[in-house]
Coordinates of C-alpha atoms in Angstrom, one line a residue:
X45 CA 51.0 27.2 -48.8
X46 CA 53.9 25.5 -50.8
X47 CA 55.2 24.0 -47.5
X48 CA 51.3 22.4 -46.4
X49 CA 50.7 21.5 -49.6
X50 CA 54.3 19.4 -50.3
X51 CA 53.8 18.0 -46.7
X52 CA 50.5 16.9 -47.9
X53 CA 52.1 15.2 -50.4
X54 CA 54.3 13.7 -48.1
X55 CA 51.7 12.1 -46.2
X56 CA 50.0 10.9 -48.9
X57 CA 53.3 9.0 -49.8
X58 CA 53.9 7.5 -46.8
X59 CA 50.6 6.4 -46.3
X60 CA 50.7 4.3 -49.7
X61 CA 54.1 2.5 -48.7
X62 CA 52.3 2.0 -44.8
X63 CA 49.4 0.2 -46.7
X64 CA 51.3 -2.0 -49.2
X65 CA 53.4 -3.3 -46.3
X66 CA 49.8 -3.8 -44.3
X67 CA 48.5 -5.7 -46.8
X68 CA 51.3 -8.2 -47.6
X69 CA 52.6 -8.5 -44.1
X70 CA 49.4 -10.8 -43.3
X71 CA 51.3 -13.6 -45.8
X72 CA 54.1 -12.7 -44.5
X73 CA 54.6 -12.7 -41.2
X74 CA 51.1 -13.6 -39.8
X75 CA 48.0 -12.2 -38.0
X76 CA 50.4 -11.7 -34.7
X77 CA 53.6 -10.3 -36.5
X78 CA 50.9 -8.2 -38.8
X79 CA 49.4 -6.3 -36.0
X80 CA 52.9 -5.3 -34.0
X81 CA 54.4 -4.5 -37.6
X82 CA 50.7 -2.1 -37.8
X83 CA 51.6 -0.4 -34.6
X84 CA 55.5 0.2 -35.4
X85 CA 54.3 2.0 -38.9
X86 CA 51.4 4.1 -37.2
X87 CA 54.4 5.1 -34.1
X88 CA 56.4 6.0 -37.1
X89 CA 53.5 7.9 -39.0
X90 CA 52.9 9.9 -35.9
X91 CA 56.5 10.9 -35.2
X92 CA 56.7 12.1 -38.9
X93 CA 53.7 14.1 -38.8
X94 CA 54.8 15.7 -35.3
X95 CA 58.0 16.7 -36.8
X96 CA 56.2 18.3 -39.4
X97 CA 53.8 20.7 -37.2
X98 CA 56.6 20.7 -34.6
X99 CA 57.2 24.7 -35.3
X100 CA 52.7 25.7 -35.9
X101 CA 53.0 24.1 -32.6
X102 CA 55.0 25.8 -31.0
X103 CA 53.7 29.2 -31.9
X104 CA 49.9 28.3 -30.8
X105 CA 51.4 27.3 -27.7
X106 CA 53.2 30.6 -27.1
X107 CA 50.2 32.0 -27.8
X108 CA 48.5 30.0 -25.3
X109 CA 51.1 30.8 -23.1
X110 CA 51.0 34.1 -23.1
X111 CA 46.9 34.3 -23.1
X112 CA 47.0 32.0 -19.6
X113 CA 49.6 34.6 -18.3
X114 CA 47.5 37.6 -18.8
X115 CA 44.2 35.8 -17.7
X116 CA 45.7 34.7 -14.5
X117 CA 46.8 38.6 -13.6
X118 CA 44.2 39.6 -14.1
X119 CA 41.4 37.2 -12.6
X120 CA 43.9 36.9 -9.3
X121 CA 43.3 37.1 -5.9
X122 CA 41.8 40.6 -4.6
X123 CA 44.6 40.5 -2.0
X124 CA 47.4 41.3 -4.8
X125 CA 46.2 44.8 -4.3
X126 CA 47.8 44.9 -0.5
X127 CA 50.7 43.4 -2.1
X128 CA 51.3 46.6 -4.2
X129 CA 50.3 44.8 -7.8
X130 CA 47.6 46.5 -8.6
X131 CA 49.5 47.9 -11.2
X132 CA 49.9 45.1 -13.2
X133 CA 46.2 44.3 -12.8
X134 CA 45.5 47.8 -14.2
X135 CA 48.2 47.6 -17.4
X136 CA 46.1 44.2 -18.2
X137 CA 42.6 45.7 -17.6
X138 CA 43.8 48.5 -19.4
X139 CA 44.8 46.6 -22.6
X140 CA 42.1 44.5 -22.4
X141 CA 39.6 47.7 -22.7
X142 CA 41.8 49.9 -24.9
X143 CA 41.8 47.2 -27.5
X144 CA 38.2 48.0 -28.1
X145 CA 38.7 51.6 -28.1
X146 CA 42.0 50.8 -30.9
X147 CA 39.5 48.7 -33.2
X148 CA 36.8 52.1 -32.8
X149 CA 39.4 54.5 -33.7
X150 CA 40.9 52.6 -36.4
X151 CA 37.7 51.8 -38.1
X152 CA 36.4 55.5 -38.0
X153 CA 40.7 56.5 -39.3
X154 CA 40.0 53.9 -42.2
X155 CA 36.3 55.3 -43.0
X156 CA 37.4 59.3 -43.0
X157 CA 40.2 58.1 -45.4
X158 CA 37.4 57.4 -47.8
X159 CA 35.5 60.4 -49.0
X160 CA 32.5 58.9 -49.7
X161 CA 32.5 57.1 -46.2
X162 CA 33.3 60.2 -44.3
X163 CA 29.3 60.8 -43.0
X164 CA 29.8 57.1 -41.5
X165 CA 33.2 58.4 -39.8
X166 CA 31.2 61.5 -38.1
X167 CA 28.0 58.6 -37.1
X168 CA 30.3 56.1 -35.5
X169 CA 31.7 58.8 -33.0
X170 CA 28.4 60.7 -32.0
X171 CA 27.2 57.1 -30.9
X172 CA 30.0 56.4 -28.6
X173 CA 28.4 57.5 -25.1
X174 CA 30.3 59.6 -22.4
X175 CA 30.7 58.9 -19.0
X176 CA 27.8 61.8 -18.3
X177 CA 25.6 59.9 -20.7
X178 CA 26.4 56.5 -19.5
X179 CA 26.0 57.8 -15.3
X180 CA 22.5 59.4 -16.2
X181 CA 21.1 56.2 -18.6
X182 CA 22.0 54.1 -15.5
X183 CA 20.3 56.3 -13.4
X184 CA 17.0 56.4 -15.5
X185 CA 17.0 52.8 -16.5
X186 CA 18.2 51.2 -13.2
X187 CA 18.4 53.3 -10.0
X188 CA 15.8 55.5 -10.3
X189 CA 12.1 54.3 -8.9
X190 CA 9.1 55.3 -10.6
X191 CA 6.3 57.4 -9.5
X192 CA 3.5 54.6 -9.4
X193 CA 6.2 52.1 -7.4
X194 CA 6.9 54.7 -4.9
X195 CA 2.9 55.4 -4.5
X196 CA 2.1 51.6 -4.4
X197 CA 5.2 51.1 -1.9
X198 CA 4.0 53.9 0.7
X199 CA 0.3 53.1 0.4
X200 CA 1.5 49.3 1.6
X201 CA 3.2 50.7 4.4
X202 CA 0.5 53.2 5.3
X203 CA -2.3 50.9 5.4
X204 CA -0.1 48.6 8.0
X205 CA 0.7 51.4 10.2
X206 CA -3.0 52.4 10.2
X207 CA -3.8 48.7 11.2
X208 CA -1.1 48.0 14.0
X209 CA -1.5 51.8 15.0
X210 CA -5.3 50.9 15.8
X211 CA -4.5 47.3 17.7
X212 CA -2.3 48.9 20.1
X213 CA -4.5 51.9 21.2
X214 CA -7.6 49.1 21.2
X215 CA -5.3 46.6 23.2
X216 CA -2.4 48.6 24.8
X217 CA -4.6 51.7 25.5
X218 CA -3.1 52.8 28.6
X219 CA 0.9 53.2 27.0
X220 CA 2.0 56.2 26.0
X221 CA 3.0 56.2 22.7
X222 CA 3.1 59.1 19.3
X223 CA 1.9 59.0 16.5
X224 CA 3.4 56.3 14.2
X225 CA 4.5 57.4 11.0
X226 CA 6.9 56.2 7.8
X227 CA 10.6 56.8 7.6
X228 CA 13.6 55.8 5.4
X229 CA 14.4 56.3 1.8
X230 CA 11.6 55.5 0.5
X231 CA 10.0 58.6 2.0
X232 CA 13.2 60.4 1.8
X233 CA 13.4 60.0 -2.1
X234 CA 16.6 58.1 -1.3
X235 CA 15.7 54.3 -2.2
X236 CA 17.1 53.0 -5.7
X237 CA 16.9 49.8 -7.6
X238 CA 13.7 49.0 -6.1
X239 CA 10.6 49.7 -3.4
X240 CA 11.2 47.1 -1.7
X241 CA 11.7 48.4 2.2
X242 CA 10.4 50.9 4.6
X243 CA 10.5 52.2 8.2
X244 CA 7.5 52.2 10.5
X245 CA 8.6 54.5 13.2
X246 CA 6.7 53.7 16.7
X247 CA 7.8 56.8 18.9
X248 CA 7.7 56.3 22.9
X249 CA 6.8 59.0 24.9
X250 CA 8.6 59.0 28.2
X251 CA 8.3 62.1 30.8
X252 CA 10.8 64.6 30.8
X253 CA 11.2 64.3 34.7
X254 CA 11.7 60.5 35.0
X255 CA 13.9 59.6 32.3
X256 CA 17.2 61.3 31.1
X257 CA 19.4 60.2 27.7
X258 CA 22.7 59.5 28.4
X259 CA 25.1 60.0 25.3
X260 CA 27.3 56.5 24.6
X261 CA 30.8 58.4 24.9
X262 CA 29.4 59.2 28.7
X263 CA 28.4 55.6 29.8
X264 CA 30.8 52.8 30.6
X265 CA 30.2 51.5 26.7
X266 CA 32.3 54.7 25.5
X267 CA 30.8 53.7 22.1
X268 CA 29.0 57.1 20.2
X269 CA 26.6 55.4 18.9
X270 CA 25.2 53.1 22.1
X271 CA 23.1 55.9 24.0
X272 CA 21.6 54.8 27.4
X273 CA 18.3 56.3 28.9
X274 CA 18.4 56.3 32.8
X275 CA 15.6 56.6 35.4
X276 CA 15.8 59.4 37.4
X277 CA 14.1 60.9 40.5
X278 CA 13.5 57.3 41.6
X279 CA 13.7 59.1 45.7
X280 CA 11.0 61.5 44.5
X281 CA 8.9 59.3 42.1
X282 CA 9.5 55.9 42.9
X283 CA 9.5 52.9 40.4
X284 CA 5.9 52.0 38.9
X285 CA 4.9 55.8 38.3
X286 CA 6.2 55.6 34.9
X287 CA 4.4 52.9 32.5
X288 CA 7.9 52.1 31.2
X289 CA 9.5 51.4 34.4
X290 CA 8.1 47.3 34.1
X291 CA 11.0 47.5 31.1
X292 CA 13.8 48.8 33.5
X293 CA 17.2 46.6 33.2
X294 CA 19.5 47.8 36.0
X295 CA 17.6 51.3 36.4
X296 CA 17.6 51.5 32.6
X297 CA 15.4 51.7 29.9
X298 CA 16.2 48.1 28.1
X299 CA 16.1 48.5 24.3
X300 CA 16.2 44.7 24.0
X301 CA 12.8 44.5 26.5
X302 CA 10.9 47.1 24.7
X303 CA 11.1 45.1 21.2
X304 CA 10.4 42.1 22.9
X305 CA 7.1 43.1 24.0
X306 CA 6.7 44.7 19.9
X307 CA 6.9 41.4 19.2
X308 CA 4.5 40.0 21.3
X309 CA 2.5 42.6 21.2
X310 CA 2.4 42.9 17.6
X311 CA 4.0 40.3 16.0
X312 CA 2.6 37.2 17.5
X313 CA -0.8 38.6 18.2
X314 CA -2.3 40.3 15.8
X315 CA -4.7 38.3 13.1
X316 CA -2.3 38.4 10.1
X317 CA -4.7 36.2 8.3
X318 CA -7.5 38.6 8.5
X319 CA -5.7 41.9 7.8
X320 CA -4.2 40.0 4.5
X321 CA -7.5 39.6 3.3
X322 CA -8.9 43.1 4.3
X323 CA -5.8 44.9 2.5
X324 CA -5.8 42.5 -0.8
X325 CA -2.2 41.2 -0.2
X326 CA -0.2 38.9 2.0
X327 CA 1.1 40.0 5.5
X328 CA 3.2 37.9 7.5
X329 CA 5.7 38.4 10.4
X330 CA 9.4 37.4 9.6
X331 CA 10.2 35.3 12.5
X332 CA 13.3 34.2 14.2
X333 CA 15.5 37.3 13.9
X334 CA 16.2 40.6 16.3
X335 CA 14.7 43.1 14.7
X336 CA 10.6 43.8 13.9
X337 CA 9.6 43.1 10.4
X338 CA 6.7 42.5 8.0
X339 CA 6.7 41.3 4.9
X340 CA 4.4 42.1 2.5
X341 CA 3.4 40.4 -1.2
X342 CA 0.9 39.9 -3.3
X343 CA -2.0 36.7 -2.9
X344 CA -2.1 34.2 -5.7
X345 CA -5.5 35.4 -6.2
X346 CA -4.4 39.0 -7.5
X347 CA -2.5 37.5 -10.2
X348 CA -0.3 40.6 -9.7
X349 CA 3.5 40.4 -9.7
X350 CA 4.5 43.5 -7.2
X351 CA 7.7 43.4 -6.0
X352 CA 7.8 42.4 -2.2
X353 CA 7.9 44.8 0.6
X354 CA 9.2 44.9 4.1
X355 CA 8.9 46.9 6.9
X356 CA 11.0 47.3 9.9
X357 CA 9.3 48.5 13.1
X358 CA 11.4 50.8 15.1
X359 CA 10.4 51.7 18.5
X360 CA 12.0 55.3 18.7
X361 CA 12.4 58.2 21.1
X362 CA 13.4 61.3 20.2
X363 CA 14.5 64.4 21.9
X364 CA 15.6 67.5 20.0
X365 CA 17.7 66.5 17.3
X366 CA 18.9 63.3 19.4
X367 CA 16.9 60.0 17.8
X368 CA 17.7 56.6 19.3
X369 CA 16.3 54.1 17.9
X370 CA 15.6 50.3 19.6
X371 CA 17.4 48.0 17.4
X372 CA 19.3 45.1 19.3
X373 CA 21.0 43.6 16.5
X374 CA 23.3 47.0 16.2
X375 CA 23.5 47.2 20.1
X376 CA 24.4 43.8 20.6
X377 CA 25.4 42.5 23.2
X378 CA 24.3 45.4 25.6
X379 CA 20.7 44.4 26.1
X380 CA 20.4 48.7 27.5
X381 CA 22.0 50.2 24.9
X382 CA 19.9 52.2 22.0
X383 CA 21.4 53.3 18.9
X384 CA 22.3 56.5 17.9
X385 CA 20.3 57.7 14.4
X386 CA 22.1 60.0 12.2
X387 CA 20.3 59.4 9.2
X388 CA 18.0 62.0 10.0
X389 CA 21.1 64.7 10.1
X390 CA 22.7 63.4 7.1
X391 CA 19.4 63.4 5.1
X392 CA 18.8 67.0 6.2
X393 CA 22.1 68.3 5.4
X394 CA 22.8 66.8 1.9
X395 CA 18.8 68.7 0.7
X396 CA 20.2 71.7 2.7
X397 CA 23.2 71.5 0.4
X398 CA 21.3 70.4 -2.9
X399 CA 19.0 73.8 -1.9
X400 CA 21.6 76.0 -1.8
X401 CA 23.0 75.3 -4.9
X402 CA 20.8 73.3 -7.2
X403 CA 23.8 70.4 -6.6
X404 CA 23.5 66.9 -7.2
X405 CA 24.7 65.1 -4.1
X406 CA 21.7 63.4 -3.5
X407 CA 22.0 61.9 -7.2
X408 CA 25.6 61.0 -6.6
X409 CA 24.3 59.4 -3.3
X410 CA 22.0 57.6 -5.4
X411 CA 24.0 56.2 -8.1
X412 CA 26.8 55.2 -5.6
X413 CA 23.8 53.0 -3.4
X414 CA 22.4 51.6 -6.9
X415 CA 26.5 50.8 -8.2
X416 CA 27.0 48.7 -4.9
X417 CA 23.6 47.4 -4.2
X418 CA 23.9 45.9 -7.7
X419 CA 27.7 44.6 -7.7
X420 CA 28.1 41.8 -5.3
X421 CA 31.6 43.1 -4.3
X422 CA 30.5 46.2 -3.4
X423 CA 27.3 45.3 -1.7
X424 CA 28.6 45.2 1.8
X425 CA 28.6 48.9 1.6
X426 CA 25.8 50.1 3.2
X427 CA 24.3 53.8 2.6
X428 CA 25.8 55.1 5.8
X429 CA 29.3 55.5 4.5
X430 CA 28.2 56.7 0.9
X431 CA 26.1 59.5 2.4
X432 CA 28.9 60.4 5.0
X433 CA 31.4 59.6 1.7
X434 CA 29.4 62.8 -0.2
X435 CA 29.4 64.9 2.7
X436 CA 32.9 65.0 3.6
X437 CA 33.5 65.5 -0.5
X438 CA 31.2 68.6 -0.3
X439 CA 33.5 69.9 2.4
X440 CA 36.6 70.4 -0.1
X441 CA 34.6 70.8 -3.9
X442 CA 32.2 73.6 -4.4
X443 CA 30.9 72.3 -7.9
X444 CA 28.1 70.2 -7.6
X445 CA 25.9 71.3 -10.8
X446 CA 24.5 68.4 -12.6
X447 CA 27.4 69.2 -15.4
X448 CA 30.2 67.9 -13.1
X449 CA 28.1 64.3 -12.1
X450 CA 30.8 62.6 -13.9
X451 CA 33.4 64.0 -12.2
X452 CA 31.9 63.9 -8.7
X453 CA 31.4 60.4 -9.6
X454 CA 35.0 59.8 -10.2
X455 CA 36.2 61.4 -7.0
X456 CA 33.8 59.4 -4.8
X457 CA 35.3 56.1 -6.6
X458 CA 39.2 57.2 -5.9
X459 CA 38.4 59.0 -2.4
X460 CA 36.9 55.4 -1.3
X461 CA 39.7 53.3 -2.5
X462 CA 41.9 55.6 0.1
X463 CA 39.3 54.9 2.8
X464 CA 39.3 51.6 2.1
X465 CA 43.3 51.4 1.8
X466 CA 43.2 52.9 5.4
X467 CA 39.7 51.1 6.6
X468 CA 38.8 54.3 8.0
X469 CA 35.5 56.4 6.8
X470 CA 34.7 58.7 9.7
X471 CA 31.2 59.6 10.6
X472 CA 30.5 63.5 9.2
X473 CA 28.9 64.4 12.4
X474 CA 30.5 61.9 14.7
X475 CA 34.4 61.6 14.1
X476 CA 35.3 59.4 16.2
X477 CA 33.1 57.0 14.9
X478 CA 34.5 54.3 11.7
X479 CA 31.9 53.5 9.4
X480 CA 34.0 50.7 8.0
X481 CA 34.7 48.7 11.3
X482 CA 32.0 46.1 10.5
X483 CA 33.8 45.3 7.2
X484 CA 36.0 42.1 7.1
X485 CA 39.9 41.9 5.6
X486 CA 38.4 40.0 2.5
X487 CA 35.4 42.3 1.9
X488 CA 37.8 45.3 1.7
X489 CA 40.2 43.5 -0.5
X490 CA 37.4 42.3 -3.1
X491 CA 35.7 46.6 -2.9
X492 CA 38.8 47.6 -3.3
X493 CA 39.8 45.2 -6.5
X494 CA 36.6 46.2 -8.1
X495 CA 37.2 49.6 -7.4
X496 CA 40.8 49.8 -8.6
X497 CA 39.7 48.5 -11.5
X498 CA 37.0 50.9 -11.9
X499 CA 39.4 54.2 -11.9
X500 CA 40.6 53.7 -15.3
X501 CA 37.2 52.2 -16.8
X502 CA 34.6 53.5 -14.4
X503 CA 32.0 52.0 -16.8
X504 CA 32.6 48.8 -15.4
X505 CA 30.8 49.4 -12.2
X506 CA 27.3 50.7 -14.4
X507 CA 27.5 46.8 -16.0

């Protein structure tokens, strides 16, 4: 303060001598030799004033310094993590989060030090959430979908089924299909965040005697999931005695032909305009795109703000436990080839599971789908490799009581970040297939930043 205040002084010295020689240097010298004797005094002033905040300087600076260094480790590239410095990352993350946790502790050390503050001591750690608490408030507030969405949701998707159920028996009376029903997670009890997509499954019925389903790892695709349905017979029951031979492709059952006539059939036929009106809400085809879909929202007129539905139509055939489903933009570019469902398998064996011992994979499934639907780094991550994730986890941990969610959790968070390390995530009940092949080099390096990160402060991903 002595130093400031005798510097002050200083300046206030100088700056009288500076004006005195201002003032008389006009009769002096002259307007011209005035003004360059003005700008020698102020260069002067300025050096003497940097000289005195030469050493405040150069301690903000080292702060400054030191605050850039740490900010660019920590907001670098994703692909330091391949580079082995994810370390570092984590010592910054680290300090950055335990300097929070240092200011708690030391203000509840200081209060219980006090006896008349030691209540407050007690209050300030029963309000500091655990990883249990924090895991299930995210849940309730954030994943979870309520009763009344769920209802409203299925009732959309019902009435439509009902509707294009009825124009193809009216129109297409003669082909031989089931009955249509809903599928997905939002029947399943598996859809978080919000109702906002469902399945309408459209089942084809093709006779046992003509048709045979050829598993992918049999067919020159070799792929486990691109299934191929052949005619058969053809010297006994030539072509035209099936109604699904006019969709034969090279004496197969073409996936890509089927949906094209859907969306003929169905798409570009039926009277949108009229069913919107007899339903109360807004239908309308989404155009332009491989697969089937609707999407559904509420009229102006309804002054309602529902969130907006859509529903994919599947064409599907099903024998046994074998589902294929017609869906070109997974098949792509084998215009045969139908893919290989085994959602319905890995839906039935996590409730199995659940069943036998009142578990919570299903929850864990849940929460993980919420965490990366809602983090854009994460969201490339479909629910295929979570549900496959908790199923090979079930294989090697035996607790799954609602006690252990946080630890579950945890495990799930570090056994992804070795998939991802390895970009491998086996199918439960197809090995040979990698549920991470679709993923680019750069969405695996920015999941797996996020979820390095996350292993020391898994809160982050619940943000």
């Amino acid at each position: 303060m002595n130093f400031q205040g005798g510097r002050r002084r200083g300046e206030d010295g100088i700056a009288v001598v500076i004006n005195f020689l201002l003032s008389n240097a006009r009769l002096v010298l002259g307007v011209g030799g005035a003004a360059m004797l003005g700008i020698a005094t102020l260069a002067v002033k300025r050096l003497i004033e940097r000289a005195g905040r030469a050493a405040e300087e150069e301690k903000v600076e080292q702060k400054m310094s030191e605050s850039w260094e740490e900010l660019s480790l920590v907001s670098s590239s994703p692909t330091l993590i391949k580079r082995g410095l994810e370390g570092v990352v984590m010592q910054h993350v680290a300090k950055a989060t335990g300097s929070k946790k240092a200011d708690l502790c030391g203000r509840s050390q200081t209060s219980s030090d006090e006896p008349k503050a030691e209540p407050k001591s007690h209050g300030v750690h029963s309000c500091v959430p655990t990883l249990q608490d924090r895991l299930l408030q995210f849940y309730h507030t954030r994943a979870a979908l309520s009763p009344s969405e769920v209802h409203r949701a299925q009732s959309r998707a019902l009435d439509i089924c009902t509707e294009i159920q009825g124009f193809l028996h009216s129109r297409l009376s003669d082909m031989p299909l089931g009955e249509m029903s809903l599928g997905g997670s939002l029947l399943d009890d598996l859809q978080v965040v919000a109702a906002d997509h469902a399945c309408l499954l459209v089942p084809l019925q093709l006779e046992a005697s003509l048709w045979r389903l050829i598993p992918g790892e049999e067919t020159l695709l070799t792929h486990p999931l691109h299934w191929m349905v052949r005619r058969v017979n053809l010297e006994y029951f030539p072509r035209g005695r099936s109604y699904w031979d006019r969709y034969l492709v090279g004496g197969y059952l073409s996936a890509e032909a089927v949906v094209n006539m859907l969306s003929k059939a169905v798409m570009e036929t039926m009277n949108w305009p009229s069913i919107s009106s007899t339903l109360d809400c807004l239908v309308r085809p989404v155009l332009g795109g491989p697969d089937l879909r609707l999407e559904i929202g509420c009229t102006k007129e309804s002054g309602l703000s529902e969130q907006t539905l859509f529903i994919s139509v599947l064409p599907l055939l099903r024998e046994g436990d074998v589902v294929l489903t017609g869906q070109p933009e997974l098949t792509a570019p084998w215009m045969n080839a139908w893919h290989l469902s085994l959602y319905p398998l890995e839906t039935r064996r996590l409730a199995q599971l659940d069943a036998a011992d009142d578990g919570c994979r299903r929850l864990t499934l849940k929460l993980l789908k919420a965490v990366c639907r809602l983090n854009p780094a994460l969201r490339p991550l479909d629910s295929a490799p979570l549900a496959n994730l908790v199923l090979h986890l079930s294989e090697r941990e035996g607790n799954w009581s609602e006690r252990s969610l946080h630890l579950r959790f945890r495990q799930c968070v570090a056994e992804l970040i070795g998939h991802l390390e390895q970009e491998t995530l086996h199918s439960y009940f197809k090995p040979t297939v990698n549920l991470l092949s679709g993923l680019t080099d750069d969405q695996v390096d920015q999941m797996g930043f996020m979820l390095y990160c996350a292993t020391s402060e898994p809160e982050i991903l619940l943000i």
